[in-house]
CSV table of C-alpha atoms in Angstrom, one decimal:
chain,number,residue,atom,x,y,z
A,1,MET,CA,-18.0,62.3,-102.8
A,2,ASP,CA,-20.8,62.0,-105.4
A,3,PHE,CA,-23.1,65.1,-105.6
A,4,THR,CA,-24.9,63.8,-108.6
A,5,PHE,CA,-28.7,64.3,-108.3
A,6,THR,CA,-31.1,61.8,-109.7
A,7,GLU,CA,-33.2,62.5,-112.8
A,8,ASP,CA,-36.3,62.7,-110.6
A,9,GLN,CA,-34.7,65.3,-108.3
A,10,VAL,CA,-33.6,67.5,-111.2
A,11,ALA,CA,-36.9,67.2,-113.0
A,12,PHE,CA,-38.8,68.2,-109.9
A,13,ARG,CA,-36.5,71.2,-109.3
A,14,ASP,CA,-36.9,72.3,-112.9
A,15,SER,CA,-40.7,72.0,-112.8
A,16,MET,CA,-40.8,74.1,-109.6
A,17,SER,CA,-38.5,76.7,-111.3
A,18,ARG,CA,-40.8,77.0,-114.3
A,19,PHE,CA,-43.8,77.3,-112.1
A,20,LEU,CA,-42.3,80.0,-109.8
A,21,MET,CA,-41.0,81.9,-112.8
A,22,THR,CA,-44.6,82.4,-113.9
A,23,GLU,CA,-46.4,82.6,-110.6
A,24,ALA,CA,-43.9,84.6,-108.5
A,25,ALA,CA,-42.7,87.4,-110.8
A,26,PRO,CA,-41.2,90.4,-108.9
A,27,GLU,CA,-44.2,92.6,-109.9
A,28,MET,CA,-46.6,90.1,-108.3
A,29,LEU,CA,-44.5,89.7,-105.1
A,30,ARG,CA,-44.4,93.5,-104.7
A,31,GLU,CA,-48.2,93.6,-104.8
A,32,VAL,CA,-48.5,90.7,-102.2
A,33,TRP,CA,-46.0,92.3,-99.8
A,34,GLU,CA,-47.9,95.6,-99.8
A,35,THR,CA,-51.0,93.8,-98.4
A,36,ASP,CA,-51.7,93.7,-94.7
A,37,SER,CA,-50.8,90.1,-94.3
A,38,GLY,CA,-47.9,90.1,-96.8
A,39,ARG,CA,-49.0,86.7,-98.0
A,40,SER,CA,-51.0,85.2,-100.8
A,41,ALA,CA,-53.4,82.3,-100.0
A,42,GLU,CA,-53.8,81.8,-103.8
A,43,LEU,CA,-50.0,81.4,-104.3
A,44,ARG,CA,-49.8,79.1,-101.3
A,45,ALA,CA,-52.5,76.9,-102.7
A,46,LYS,CA,-50.8,76.7,-106.1
A,47,ILE,CA,-47.5,75.7,-104.5
A,48,ALA,CA,-49.3,73.0,-102.6
A,49,GLU,CA,-50.8,71.7,-105.8
A,50,GLN,CA,-47.2,71.4,-107.1
A,51,GLY,CA,-46.3,69.1,-104.2
A,52,LEU,CA,-43.8,71.3,-102.4
A,53,THR,CA,-45.7,71.6,-99.1
A,54,GLY,CA,-45.9,67.8,-98.9
A,55,LEU,CA,-42.3,67.2,-100.0
A,56,SER,CA,-41.1,65.9,-96.6
A,57,VAL,CA,-44.4,64.3,-95.4
A,58,PRO,CA,-44.4,60.5,-95.5
A,59,GLU,CA,-46.3,58.9,-98.4
A,60,ALA,CA,-48.6,57.2,-95.9
A,61,GLU,CA,-49.8,60.6,-94.8
A,62,GLY,CA,-50.3,62.1,-98.2
A,63,GLY,CA,-46.9,63.5,-98.9
A,64,LEU,CA,-44.0,62.7,-101.3
A,65,GLY,CA,-41.7,61.2,-98.6
A,66,LEU,CA,-38.6,63.0,-99.7
A,67,GLY,CA,-35.9,64.5,-97.5
A,68,ASP,CA,-33.1,66.9,-96.7
A,69,ILE,CA,-31.1,66.4,-100.0
A,70,ASP,CA,-34.2,67.2,-102.0
A,71,TRP,CA,-34.8,70.3,-100.0
A,72,ALA,CA,-31.2,71.5,-100.7
A,73,LEU,CA,-32.4,71.9,-104.3
A,74,MET,CA,-35.8,73.3,-103.5
A,75,THR,CA,-34.7,76.0,-101.1
A,76,GLN,CA,-32.4,77.4,-103.8
A,77,GLU,CA,-35.5,77.9,-106.0
A,78,LEU,CA,-37.3,79.5,-103.1
A,79,GLY,CA,-34.4,81.9,-102.7
A,80,TYR,CA,-34.0,82.6,-106.4
A,81,TYR,CA,-37.7,83.6,-106.7
A,82,ALA,CA,-37.8,85.3,-103.3
A,83,ILE,CA,-40.6,83.1,-102.0
A,84,PRO,CA,-41.3,83.9,-98.3
A,85,ASP,CA,-39.0,81.7,-96.2
A,86,SER,CA,-41.8,80.7,-93.8
A,87,LEU,CA,-43.0,78.3,-96.5
A,88,ALA,CA,-40.0,76.1,-95.8
A,89,ASP,CA,-40.4,76.7,-92.0
A,90,THR,CA,-43.8,74.9,-92.3
A,91,ALA,CA,-43.1,72.3,-95.0
A,92,TYR,CA,-39.6,71.4,-94.0
A,93,VAL,CA,-38.7,72.5,-90.4
A,94,ALA,CA,-42.0,72.0,-88.7
A,95,VAL,CA,-42.8,68.8,-90.7
A,96,GLY,CA,-39.4,67.4,-89.5
A,97,VAL,CA,-40.5,68.0,-85.9
A,98,LEU,CA,-43.9,66.3,-86.4
A,99,THR,CA,-42.5,63.3,-88.3
A,100,ALA,CA,-40.2,62.7,-85.4
A,101,LEU,CA,-43.2,61.8,-83.4
A,102,PRO,CA,-44.5,58.3,-83.3
A,103,VAL,CA,-46.9,57.2,-86.1
A,104,GLY,CA,-50.4,57.8,-84.9
A,105,HIS,CA,-49.5,60.6,-82.5
A,106,ALA,CA,-52.5,63.0,-82.3
A,107,LEU,CA,-50.5,66.1,-83.3
A,108,ARG,CA,-48.9,64.4,-86.2
A,109,ALA,CA,-52.1,62.9,-87.5
A,110,GLN,CA,-54.0,66.2,-87.2
A,111,TRP,CA,-51.5,68.5,-88.8
A,112,LEU,CA,-49.5,66.7,-91.5
A,113,PRO,CA,-52.4,66.3,-93.9
A,114,THR,CA,-53.2,70.0,-93.6
A,115,VAL,CA,-49.6,70.9,-94.4
A,116,VAL,CA,-49.8,68.7,-97.5
A,117,ASP,CA,-52.9,70.4,-98.9
A,118,GLY,CA,-51.6,73.9,-98.1
A,119,SER,CA,-54.4,74.8,-95.7
A,120,ALA,CA,-52.2,75.1,-92.6
A,121,ARG,CA,-49.2,77.3,-91.7
A,122,ILE,CA,-47.0,76.2,-88.8
A,123,ALA,CA,-44.5,78.7,-87.3
A,124,VAL,CA,-41.4,77.5,-85.4
A,125,GLY,CA,-40.4,79.6,-82.4
A,126,HIS,CA,-36.8,78.3,-81.9
A,127,PRO,CA,-34.7,80.2,-79.3
A,128,VAL,CA,-32.0,80.8,-81.9
A,129,ASN,CA,-34.3,83.3,-83.6
A,130,PRO,CA,-35.2,86.2,-81.4
A,131,TRP,CA,-38.4,86.8,-83.4
A,132,VAL,CA,-40.8,84.4,-85.1
A,133,ALA,CA,-41.4,84.6,-88.8
A,134,ASP,CA,-45.1,84.6,-89.9
A,135,ALA,CA,-46.5,84.1,-86.4
A,136,HIS,CA,-49.3,86.4,-87.5
A,137,MET,CA,-50.5,83.9,-90.0
A,138,ALA,CA,-49.7,80.6,-88.2
A,139,ASP,CA,-52.5,78.2,-87.5
A,140,LEU,CA,-50.1,76.4,-85.1
A,141,MET,CA,-46.9,77.4,-83.4
A,142,LEU,CA,-44.2,75.1,-82.1
A,143,LEU,CA,-42.3,76.5,-79.1
A,144,SER,CA,-39.9,75.3,-76.4
A,145,ARG,CA,-39.5,75.9,-72.7
A,146,ARG,CA,-37.3,74.4,-70.0
A,147,THR,CA,-39.1,72.6,-67.2
A,148,GLY,CA,-38.5,73.0,-63.5
A,149,GLN,CA,-36.1,70.1,-63.7
A,150,GLY,CA,-34.1,71.7,-66.5
A,151,THR,CA,-35.2,69.4,-69.3
A,152,LEU,CA,-36.5,70.7,-72.6
A,153,ALA,CA,-40.2,70.6,-73.4
A,154,LEU,CA,-41.8,71.2,-76.7
A,155,HIS,CA,-45.3,72.8,-76.9
A,156,ALA,CA,-47.8,73.2,-79.8
A,157,LEU,CA,-50.3,76.1,-79.4
A,158,PRO,CA,-52.8,77.9,-81.7
A,159,ARG,CA,-52.1,81.5,-82.7
A,160,GLN,CA,-55.1,82.6,-80.6
A,161,ALA,CA,-53.1,81.6,-77.5
A,162,MET,CA,-50.3,83.9,-78.4
A,163,ARG,CA,-49.7,87.6,-77.6
A,164,LEU,CA,-48.0,88.9,-80.7
A,165,ALA,CA,-46.1,92.2,-81.2
A,166,PRO,CA,-45.3,92.9,-84.8
A,167,LEU,CA,-41.8,94.1,-85.6
A,168,PRO,CA,-40.6,95.9,-88.8
A,169,SER,CA,-38.0,94.4,-91.0
A,170,ILE,CA,-35.7,95.8,-93.7
A,171,ASP,CA,-37.1,93.0,-96.0
A,172,ALA,CA,-40.6,94.0,-96.9
A,173,SER,CA,-41.5,90.3,-97.4
A,174,ARG,CA,-40.5,89.2,-94.0
A,175,ARG,CA,-43.1,89.4,-91.3
A,176,LEU,CA,-41.7,89.1,-87.8
A,177,SER,CA,-43.3,89.1,-84.3
A,178,ASN,CA,-42.3,89.0,-80.8
A,179,VAL,CA,-44.2,86.1,-79.2
A,180,ASP,CA,-45.4,86.0,-75.6
A,181,TRP,CA,-46.9,82.8,-74.5
A,182,SER,CA,-47.7,80.5,-71.6
A,183,PRO,CA,-48.1,76.7,-71.6
A,184,MET,CA,-51.6,75.4,-71.8
A,185,PRO,CA,-53.1,72.2,-70.5
A,186,HIS,CA,-51.9,69.3,-72.8
A,187,SER,CA,-49.9,71.7,-75.0
A,188,CYS,CA,-46.6,69.8,-74.3
A,189,PHE,CA,-46.1,67.1,-76.9
A,190,ALA,CA,-42.5,66.0,-76.3
A,191,GLU,CA,-40.1,66.3,-73.4
A,192,GLY,CA,-36.5,65.3,-72.4
A,193,ALA,CA,-34.1,63.6,-74.8
A,194,THR,CA,-36.8,63.2,-77.5
A,195,ALA,CA,-37.6,66.9,-77.4
A,196,GLN,CA,-34.0,67.9,-77.5
A,197,GLN,CA,-33.2,65.6,-80.4
A,198,ALA,CA,-36.1,67.0,-82.4
A,199,TRP,CA,-35.3,70.6,-81.6
A,200,ASP,CA,-31.6,70.2,-82.5
A,201,ALA,CA,-32.7,68.7,-85.9
A,202,ALA,CA,-35.1,71.7,-86.3
A,203,LEU,CA,-32.2,74.1,-85.8
A,204,ASP,CA,-30.1,72.3,-88.4
A,205,ARG,CA,-33.0,72.1,-90.9
A,206,GLY,CA,-33.7,75.8,-90.4
A,207,ALA,CA,-30.1,76.7,-91.0
A,208,ILE,CA,-29.9,74.5,-94.1
A,209,ASN,CA,-33.2,76.1,-95.3
A,210,ALA,CA,-31.7,79.6,-94.9
A,211,ALA,CA,-28.4,78.5,-96.5
A,212,GLY,CA,-30.1,77.1,-99.6
A,213,GLN,CA,-32.1,80.2,-100.0
A,214,LEU,CA,-29.0,82.3,-99.7
A,215,VAL,CA,-27.4,80.4,-102.6
A,216,GLY,CA,-30.5,81.0,-104.7
A,217,LEU,CA,-30.5,84.7,-103.8
A,218,ALA,CA,-26.9,85.0,-104.8
A,219,GLN,CA,-27.5,83.4,-108.2
A,220,ARG,CA,-30.5,85.7,-108.8
A,221,MET,CA,-28.5,88.8,-107.9
A,222,LEU,CA,-25.7,87.6,-110.2
A,223,ASP,CA,-28.2,87.0,-113.1
A,224,LEU,CA,-29.7,90.5,-112.5
A,225,SER,CA,-26.3,92.1,-112.5
A,226,VAL,CA,-25.2,90.3,-115.7
A,227,ASP,CA,-28.4,91.4,-117.5
A,228,TYR,CA,-27.8,95.0,-116.3
A,229,VAL,CA,-24.2,95.3,-117.3
A,230,ALA,CA,-25.0,93.9,-120.7
A,231,GLN,CA,-27.5,96.7,-121.3
A,232,ARG,CA,-26.0,99.7,-119.5
A,233,LYS,CA,-23.6,101.7,-121.6
A,234,GLN,CA,-20.7,104.1,-120.9
A,235,PHE,CA,-18.4,105.6,-123.4
A,236,GLY,CA,-20.5,103.9,-126.1
A,237,LYS,CA,-19.8,100.4,-124.7
A,238,PRO,CA,-21.8,98.0,-122.4
A,239,ILE,CA,-20.2,98.3,-119.0
A,240,GLY,CA,-20.0,94.5,-118.9
A,241,SER,CA,-17.2,94.7,-121.3
A,242,PHE,CA,-15.0,96.5,-118.8
A,243,GLN,CA,-12.5,94.3,-117.1
A,244,ALA,CA,-13.2,95.6,-113.6
A,245,VAL,CA,-16.9,94.8,-113.9
A,246,LYS,CA,-16.1,91.3,-115.2
A,247,HIS,CA,-13.9,90.7,-112.1
A,248,HIS,CA,-16.7,91.8,-109.7
A,249,LEU,CA,-19.1,89.3,-111.3
A,250,ALA,CA,-16.5,86.5,-111.5
A,251,ASP,CA,-15.9,86.9,-107.8
A,252,VAL,CA,-19.7,86.2,-107.2
A,253,ALA,CA,-19.8,83.2,-109.5
A,254,THR,CA,-16.8,81.7,-107.7
A,255,LYS,CA,-18.4,82.2,-104.3
A,256,ILE,CA,-21.6,80.5,-105.5
A,257,GLU,CA,-19.8,77.5,-107.0
A,258,PHE,CA,-17.7,77.0,-103.8
A,259,ALA,CA,-20.8,77.3,-101.6
A,260,LYS,CA,-23.0,74.7,-103.4
A,261,PRO,CA,-20.9,71.5,-102.5
A,262,VAL,CA,-20.7,72.7,-98.9
A,263,LEU,CA,-24.5,73.0,-98.9
A,264,TYR,CA,-25.0,69.6,-100.4
A,265,ARG,CA,-22.5,67.9,-98.0
A,266,ALA,CA,-24.3,69.4,-95.1
A,267,ALA,CA,-27.7,68.2,-96.4
A,268,ALA,CA,-26.3,64.7,-96.9
A,269,ALA,CA,-24.9,64.8,-93.3
A,270,LEU,CA,-28.3,65.8,-92.0
A,271,ALA,CA,-30.0,63.1,-94.0
A,272,GLN,CA,-27.6,60.4,-92.8
A,273,GLY,CA,-27.5,61.5,-89.1
A,274,ASP,CA,-23.8,62.2,-89.3
A,275,PRO,CA,-22.4,62.8,-85.8
A,276,HIS,CA,-20.6,65.9,-87.1
A,277,ARG,CA,-23.6,67.3,-88.9
A,278,ALA,CA,-23.8,70.5,-86.8
A,279,ALA,CA,-20.4,71.6,-88.0
A,280,MET,CA,-21.2,70.8,-91.6
A,281,VAL,CA,-24.5,72.7,-91.4
A,282,SER,CA,-22.7,75.7,-89.8
A,283,HIS,CA,-20.1,75.6,-92.5
A,284,ALA,CA,-22.8,75.7,-95.1
A,285,LYS,CA,-24.6,78.6,-93.5
A,286,LEU,CA,-21.4,80.6,-93.4
A,287,ALA,CA,-20.3,79.8,-97.0
A,288,CYS,CA,-23.8,80.4,-98.5
A,289,GLY,CA,-24.2,83.6,-96.5
A,290,ASP,CA,-20.8,84.8,-97.8
A,291,ALA,CA,-21.8,84.1,-101.4
A,292,ALA,CA,-25.1,86.1,-101.0
A,293,TRP,CA,-23.4,89.0,-99.3
A,294,THR,CA,-20.8,89.1,-102.0
A,295,ALA,CA,-23.5,89.0,-104.7
A,296,GLY,CA,-25.3,91.9,-103.1
A,297,ARG,CA,-22.2,94.0,-102.6
A,298,LYS,CA,-20.9,93.5,-106.1
A,299,GLY,CA,-24.4,93.9,-107.5
A,300,ILE,CA,-24.7,97.3,-106.0
A,301,GLN,CA,-21.3,98.2,-107.3
A,302,VAL,CA,-22.2,97.5,-110.9
A,303,HIS,CA,-25.7,98.9,-110.6
A,304,GLY,CA,-24.7,102.1,-108.8
A,305,ALA,CA,-26.8,103.8,-106.1
A,306,MET,CA,-30.0,103.0,-108.1
A,307,GLY,CA,-29.6,99.4,-107.0
A,308,TYR,CA,-31.0,100.4,-103.6
A,309,THR,CA,-34.2,101.9,-104.9
A,310,TRP,CA,-37.6,100.2,-104.7
A,311,GLU,CA,-38.0,100.3,-108.5
A,312,VAL,CA,-35.0,98.1,-109.1
A,313,ASP,CA,-35.5,94.3,-108.5
A,314,LEU,CA,-31.9,93.9,-107.1
A,315,GLN,CA,-32.9,95.4,-103.7
A,316,MET,CA,-35.6,92.8,-103.1
A,317,PHE,CA,-33.1,90.0,-103.2
A,318,MET,CA,-30.3,91.9,-101.5
A,319,LYS,CA,-32.5,92.8,-98.5
A,320,ARG,CA,-33.7,89.2,-98.2
A,321,ALA,CA,-30.1,88.0,-98.2
A,322,TRP,CA,-29.3,90.4,-95.4
A,323,VAL,CA,-32.0,89.1,-93.1
A,324,LEU,CA,-31.6,85.4,-93.9
A,325,ASP,CA,-27.9,85.7,-93.1
A,326,ALA,CA,-28.9,86.3,-89.5
A,327,ALA,CA,-31.8,83.8,-89.4
A,328,TRP,CA,-31.4,80.4,-87.8
A,329,GLY,CA,-28.2,81.5,-86.2
A,330,ASP,CA,-26.0,84.5,-87.1
A,331,ARG,CA,-22.4,84.3,-88.2
A,332,ALA,CA,-21.0,84.4,-84.6
A,333,PHE,CA,-23.3,81.5,-83.7
A,334,HIS,CA,-22.2,79.3,-86.6
A,335,LYS,CA,-18.5,80.2,-86.3
A,336,ALA,CA,-18.7,79.1,-82.7
A,337,ARG,CA,-20.3,75.8,-83.6
A,338,LEU,CA,-17.8,75.2,-86.3
A,339,ALA,CA,-14.9,76.0,-84.0
A,340,GLU,CA,-16.1,73.7,-81.4
A,341,THR,CA,-15.8,70.8,-83.8
A,342,LEU,CA,-12.6,71.9,-85.5
A,343,PHE,CA,-10.7,72.4,-82.3
A,344,ASN,CA,-11.7,69.0,-80.9
A,345,PRO,CA,-8.9,66.4,-80.9
A,346,GLY,CA,-11.2,64.0,-82.8
A,347,ALA,CA,-12.1,66.6,-85.5
A,348,PRO,CA,-13.0,65.0,-88.9
A,349,LEU,CA,-10.1,66.7,-90.8
A,350,GLY,CA,-8.0,65.7,-93.8
A,351,PRO,CA,-8.6,64.0,-97.1
A,352,ALA,CA,-10.0,60.8,-95.5
A,353,ALA,CA,-12.8,62.9,-93.9
A,354,THR,CA,-13.4,65.3,-96.8
A,355,LEU,CA,-13.4,62.8,-99.6
A,356,GLN,CA,-15.1,59.9,-98.0
A,357,SER,CA,-17.5,57.9,-100.1
A,358,CYS,CA,-20.9,59.6,-99.8
A,359,LYS,CA,-23.6,58.8,-102.4
A,360,HIS,CA,-25.7,61.9,-102.8
A,361,GLY,CA,-28.4,61.1,-105.3
């Protein structure tokens, strides 16, 4: 299996990393999160100028026309710099639902250009998430409901049609709401098999989005921990020179390196419409979540109790990892999806399935 990214993919990722390093420093993010909305319109506009909001939008509608594999790189950068995850909910998950509609569909034609220029936020109220992220800022919300015949129907409604109840989160950057709503005339935009297919893909994209951010968070926590142990001294020596500390951080590095190919394989399966993509996505969510949890736990061990405090950057990334681990399906959900495939008589197991030819770039 070839996980080599193209020069264009790597260049775009690197340019986004340099941009976010400057525009999304921890000090700036703290200031944004302490505002009432917890969001920065200025930062959102700058991100749109870089092309990230239009990454998945077809070129004919003003976007870059890229896909799932490209997002596997971008979501790691969003995690590394702790950019609010609702950005990818709009630009990746919601855009995926809209682009599944026929070209010329009114909803698609109206909203995709506004996503590209960064002027619109779209929240996705998928049943797998008990609460909706950034519903308080959404210009449009995508929701689902079963019809009287038991089929799935997708609805698109403006925020003004919602009844929102804000809910606190351990992550200061995460703004959640309980959403109460009722269908409106003409709010249904897809129904039946079409709706189910789009909603299943939204779940997989949401889980891949969270998984990629978890890998980025794990890498940031590892980098912060390495910097800290190189400076902190005990007995006249940097604590990073102690073997026990080295082992802690080596465990994190190993988890990250084992999670990345699982993430990329799942992204490739999603891009190619692999029939077993649900299991691969769930595997990625579990592996990436494990890497982030390990990075947070080991980071706290090498930082000591001060790692929990507001003044230390580690806590920002650790808390984000905790909440994203449960977003778009918690561990129990993804273990169940993975088990359903693995215990099936036709499960894709063995070298022939694992090492099949799969061009990534």
